[in-house]
Amino acid sequence: MKAKKSKKSSHKNGSTSPVKNARGQRDIISMFHQQSHGMKKKERSHPAVQDRALICHDALPSTSCRRADKLNMLSLKRRRVCISEDEIPFSEQCDEYSQSMSGSLCAIVHNGDNSEVTTNCVNTENSTDTCFASGGTELSVDASSSEIIDLNCNDEKREKGDTKDLKPRHHSLCLPSDSGAEISEPNTSEISKAGSEVHVHSNSVHPEESGHLEDDKCSLDLAEFPDEDGFEEITGQLVGDQDQTKDEYRVPYYLENFLLIIDTVMKDEYYHSLFDDQDLFHISIFQSLSESCQMLYVRLIQRHHRWLTKHKIQYPKIAPDLSPVLTDLICAGLLLDASCMTDLEDVLIALPAPDVKVLAKTLKLTVTSMQKDDLVSAILQHSQRGGISNFFGGKGAGKATSNMIMKRARNLLGSCYKLDSNVRSVFMRIMILFGLHRTRGEDDDAFGGQQQVFQMLMSSLGHIRYPQYTVSRQSKIFKDRASFLRFIAALQIESEMAELLENKNYEKADLLFKKATCDRKELLEERENLEYERILPEYLRAYTAGAVHIRILSLGVELLQYKRQYKEAVQLLDELIGQDVYHVEYRGRWYDRLALNLDHHLKEHGKALDKITLALSDTSVRTGRRLSLYQRADKICHMACKKRSLLERWTDFEADKYGHVKEAPKAYIQGTRLACGQQGPLYISKEGDNVTLLTRVEDVALAHYKSQGYTEGIHGEGSTFTFLFALCFWDIIFMDDIPDTFYNPYQIYPLDWGSDHFYNSRKAAIDKRLAEIHDASTRKLEKMLQSSWEEHENTFCIGVNWDIFADVDQAKGFVRCLGGSALSGILQRLATNMRYVGGGLPDLAVWNPDKKILKMVEVKGPGDRLSTKQILWLDYLMDLGISAEVCHVQAISTKKLNS
């Protein structure tokens, strides 16, 4: 099937900025622990409407009915009526309308057999044209078009305070029909029918709308979302040719996206075997909830999965008072309240720090540190102690103390809530399947690390243009549901362990690593499953439990090195290198670390050289890692002690090509650094009477090269050429006849991206395109570039940043100076080794399109030095005939200037 292409952009300037990279091990599965909040545009609120109807559990279809037709999600043709405060335009001048909408609303579900499940609503005889009154407001429901028409209101007139001659306005329904159409509000002059494709404008979230997040550290990059002006500018483009006003209701973007994700995964037969009856039941419960309940659930699922006090759950745009919504979620079995808190540690962690201090004082504890973590530890230790009865062997004394502390702590805590783990895990699995391509782990390249899933999923999917391609799956990654659950469990351990290591919580990381080691032993005993994973294409094995466990072992190396257990780290690295099924692309990293441990920490120089010899004969050890190993061999063989046995071994390495890497020319410039206490150095640039504040050494270098006659310049690093690569090879990247590379319509790169399979499976097409670029005239190159730019502008794709060049003319000027021969050489290296060479390209590209001169510049501030990848790129560029150099910026303090 062809992936649908949205007709809108996400930025005011028409660009779509790619999501920024996060730590690799905390990729899509980071949702289990630290998810980021989306930012949405300021919306209108209406405090009058709070009551929501809920379809009772016993009204749901039986298990056999649900299993009969999973593709259509329990065979329910939902036409749910739910108007929340975000949906209703409100004006204080329109009291009559405000009063009419203050009553409780209702939910209607039409089953496939035209029977109904209703709650507090007027029964109907069929699934078409229903009229009923809700709190005095007359609504008309057209089930065939999935529309609700409010006969009493008109947005434009109401906004102006004019309540005369109000025309009907249309509300979009919150759940799609079986047709799979995206349902939106139509033009009031023409009601759209079910099945028509309408893209819904999604709102962003205002900072004050994200609830109380003082304990939820978010990794959200605000640049990912368009500003308010950007939303206003594109509003008119969002529903095709229909005339939309800014006041018409639209489902909040985060809920719209969440429902889209569920719909995309659950309607795909490929995933049916991965969910059982209980999973489907939980999904049906969520889909039957009122919109306000769904909105709050989605908000909560984005946050840390832990107990939250009520004052930390505040979303005024959902409802000024969330108590009824929270109660509904508890009744639905999706949310737990404080009565379910049985673990004292959970209660203490949920308590604010001041309350923990109060509790510690009531227990008369003497604690030197007043930090919350230390106080919690002290209280937990105290809870295990008994009184005098415990001294004489009395049973239950320690438990009595613990119960007493629990009672006091819960009194301080008050209302507290947490999402039910079992239900939450179902939706987490759905989102993992939706973004499966983002669970590959940390890549050893410029795209290293996978983006936080909620930055991708909870941003406005409707505002992103996805590439067009054909979804074609031949291999079944997960043999059965058990295999999928093992994969999920491994991802969770990987995420937890990566977070613990990042926070330097090595004690808990050690406990988790021991558990993971036991899990892997059990996994190795399941021979049938291992053989199944082994026959998968190499790049698909990254999405299996076995691959995740290999990544966990790699994290274990970091842990052992921190504990200075270098012998154990060496043994673990040997184990990782000894297997050749999963993540062979990491072998260079493992060999590099192995050589360092043997050489530097264990002083076993001969063994280090043995491992380096093996590494240099391994075809999966490439580029930067290979040069690093060569340099270590050079260092060992030419040590100051000059052991003859080591020096004689140099002959094994001196013929290696990495011994002939050219050194790039150096340029030295000075930058005036401000003597201030801010993080990172600040520089100033002075041209005549104009003084400019610069924040990076790259900016200082750009100013310098501008004075040298290079009129154009960008600080793009690798993104400059990955962008050009995508433009030149777009049709090849997303070509249709490569099976098992596109598993859902919302990918921005094929699953084999960065693997050897990417080039090998497209070799003929890539080589032909490279030859065309090499032989192309300047005019033809510019025409090729402009054509691809215009066809794909603002489409989301890996390696693409539409802001890297000011416009297509600037890009054409750059390519004009570069030339076809040099451009094809750079693109050829990227095409064949993207994972290994995507990083390390020079920081700056400076050129003059009139003089046709160009220079690639790597900028280094005080104390910086070149990485092995950067050394190799500079050497490669010079081989292509491109002018390249290293620019060292020497900082001069303003104090020195004034002296």
mmCIF file of N, CA and C in Angstrom, residues 24 53 86 111 135 193 206 251 276 280 289 315 355 400 408 442 499 529 533 591 635 653 661 759 770 818 861 868:
data_model
loop_
_atom_site.group_PDB
_atom_site.id
_atom_site.type_symbol
_atom_site.label_atom_id
_atom_site.label_comp_id
_atom_site.label_asym_id
_atom_site.label_seq_id
_atom_site.Cartn_x
_atom_site.Cartn_y
_atom_site.Cartn_z
ATOM 1 N N GLY A 24 21.435 7.048 22.817
ATOM 2 C CA GLY A 24 21.033 5.912 22.010
ATOM 3 C C GLY A 24 20.268 4.847 22.763
ATOM 4 N N ALA A 53 -19.870 10.961 30.046
ATOM 5 C CA ALA A 53 -20.488 9.643 30.163
ATOM 6 C C ALA A 53 -19.476 8.568 29.880
ATOM 7 N N ASP A 86 -12.402 21.895 25.465
ATOM 8 C CA ASP A 86 -11.551 22.339 24.375
ATOM 9 C C ASP A 86 -12.319 22.455 23.072
ATOM 10 N N ASN A 111 -23.028 -1.155 17.595
ATOM 11 C CA ASN A 111 -22.354 -2.390 17.263
ATOM 12 C C ASN A 111 -22.576 -2.734 15.801
ATOM 13 N N GLY A 135 -28.460 18.495 27.681
ATOM 14 C CA GLY A 135 -28.392 19.690 28.500
ATOM 15 C C GLY A 135 -29.116 20.848 27.862
ATOM 16 N N LYS A 193 -18.566 13.174 3.744
ATOM 17 C CA LYS A 193 -19.049 11.836 4.023
ATOM 18 C C LYS A 193 -17.927 10.962 4.546
ATOM 19 N N HIS A 206 0.352 24.623 25.441
ATOM 20 C CA HIS A 206 1.013 25.731 26.102
ATOM 21 C C HIS A 206 1.784 25.222 27.302
ATOM 22 N N VAL A 251 -9.766 17.996 17.511
ATOM 23 C CA VAL A 251 -9.265 17.104 18.543
ATOM 24 C C VAL A 251 -7.841 17.508 18.884
ATOM 25 N N ASP A 276 -3.452 -10.454 22.806
ATOM 26 C CA ASP A 276 -4.446 -11.452 23.198
ATOM 27 C C ASP A 276 -5.765 -10.782 23.566
ATOM 28 N N LEU A 280 -6.894 -6.702 23.965
ATOM 29 C CA LEU A 280 -7.965 -6.086 23.189
ATOM 30 C C LEU A 280 -9.045 -5.495 24.090
ATOM 31 N N LEU A 289 -14.024 5.457 26.457
ATOM 32 C CA LEU A 289 -13.996 6.551 27.428
ATOM 33 C C LEU A 289 -14.412 7.875 26.794
ATOM 34 N N TYR A 315 -4.376 19.955 34.428
ATOM 35 C CA TYR A 315 -4.509 20.283 33.017
ATOM 36 C C TYR A 315 -5.803 21.074 32.831
ATOM 37 N N ASP A 355 7.605 17.316 53.168
ATOM 38 C CA ASP A 355 6.822 16.364 53.949
ATOM 39 C C ASP A 355 7.672 15.197 54.425
ATOM 40 N N ALA A 400 4.832 -3.748 62.484
ATOM 41 C CA ALA A 400 4.018 -2.720 63.135
ATOM 42 C C ALA A 400 4.629 -1.347 62.943
ATOM 43 N N ARG A 408 1.273 7.309 58.663
ATOM 44 C CA ARG A 408 1.650 8.722 58.765
ATOM 45 C C ARG A 408 1.986 9.308 57.390
ATOM 46 N N GLU A 442 21.777 2.455 19.791
ATOM 47 C CA GLU A 442 22.672 3.556 19.452
ATOM 48 C C GLU A 442 23.456 3.234 18.196
ATOM 49 N N GLU A 499 19.565 4.693 31.711
ATOM 50 C CA GLU A 499 19.241 5.857 32.541
ATOM 51 C C GLU A 499 20.011 5.827 33.850
ATOM 52 N N ASN A 529 13.978 -20.415 19.141
ATOM 53 C CA ASN A 529 13.800 -18.986 18.943
ATOM 54 C C ASN A 529 15.081 -18.343 18.403
ATOM 55 N N GLU A 533 15.604 -16.219 14.842
ATOM 56 C CA GLU A 533 16.171 -14.885 14.709
ATOM 57 C C GLU A 533 17.408 -14.883 13.808
ATOM 58 N N TYR A 591 36.209 -3.763 19.915
ATOM 59 C CA TYR A 591 37.654 -3.996 19.762
ATOM 60 C C TYR A 591 38.456 -2.803 20.291
ATOM 61 N N LYS A 635 51.380 3.340 19.085
ATOM 62 C CA LYS A 635 51.795 3.789 20.423
ATOM 63 C C LYS A 635 52.450 2.652 21.207
ATOM 64 N N PHE A 653 51.961 -3.891 11.114
ATOM 65 C CA PHE A 653 50.997 -2.799 10.971
ATOM 66 C C PHE A 653 51.448 -1.674 10.036
ATOM 67 N N VAL A 661 47.770 8.552 6.138
ATOM 68 C CA VAL A 661 46.737 9.589 6.156
ATOM 69 C C VAL A 661 47.400 10.959 6.167
ATOM 70 N N TYR A 759 23.210 -0.429 0.696
ATOM 71 C CA TYR A 759 23.923 -0.223 -0.570
ATOM 72 C C TYR A 759 23.859 -1.459 -1.454
ATOM 73 N N LEU A 770 25.418 7.931 -9.161
ATOM 74 C CA LEU A 770 26.719 8.531 -8.873
ATOM 75 C C LEU A 770 27.445 8.897 -10.172
ATOM 76 N N LEU A 818 31.213 23.280 -5.683
ATOM 77 C CA LEU A 818 31.744 21.955 -5.359
ATOM 78 C C LEU A 818 32.059 21.146 -6.610
ATOM 79 N N GLY A 861 38.326 24.760 19.109
ATOM 80 C CA GLY A 861 38.559 25.760 20.131
ATOM 81 C C GLY A 861 39.740 25.365 21.003
ATOM 82 N N THR A 868 39.229 10.690 15.156
ATOM 83 C CA THR A 868 39.721 9.862 14.050
ATOM 84 C C THR A 868 38.817 9.995 12.821
#
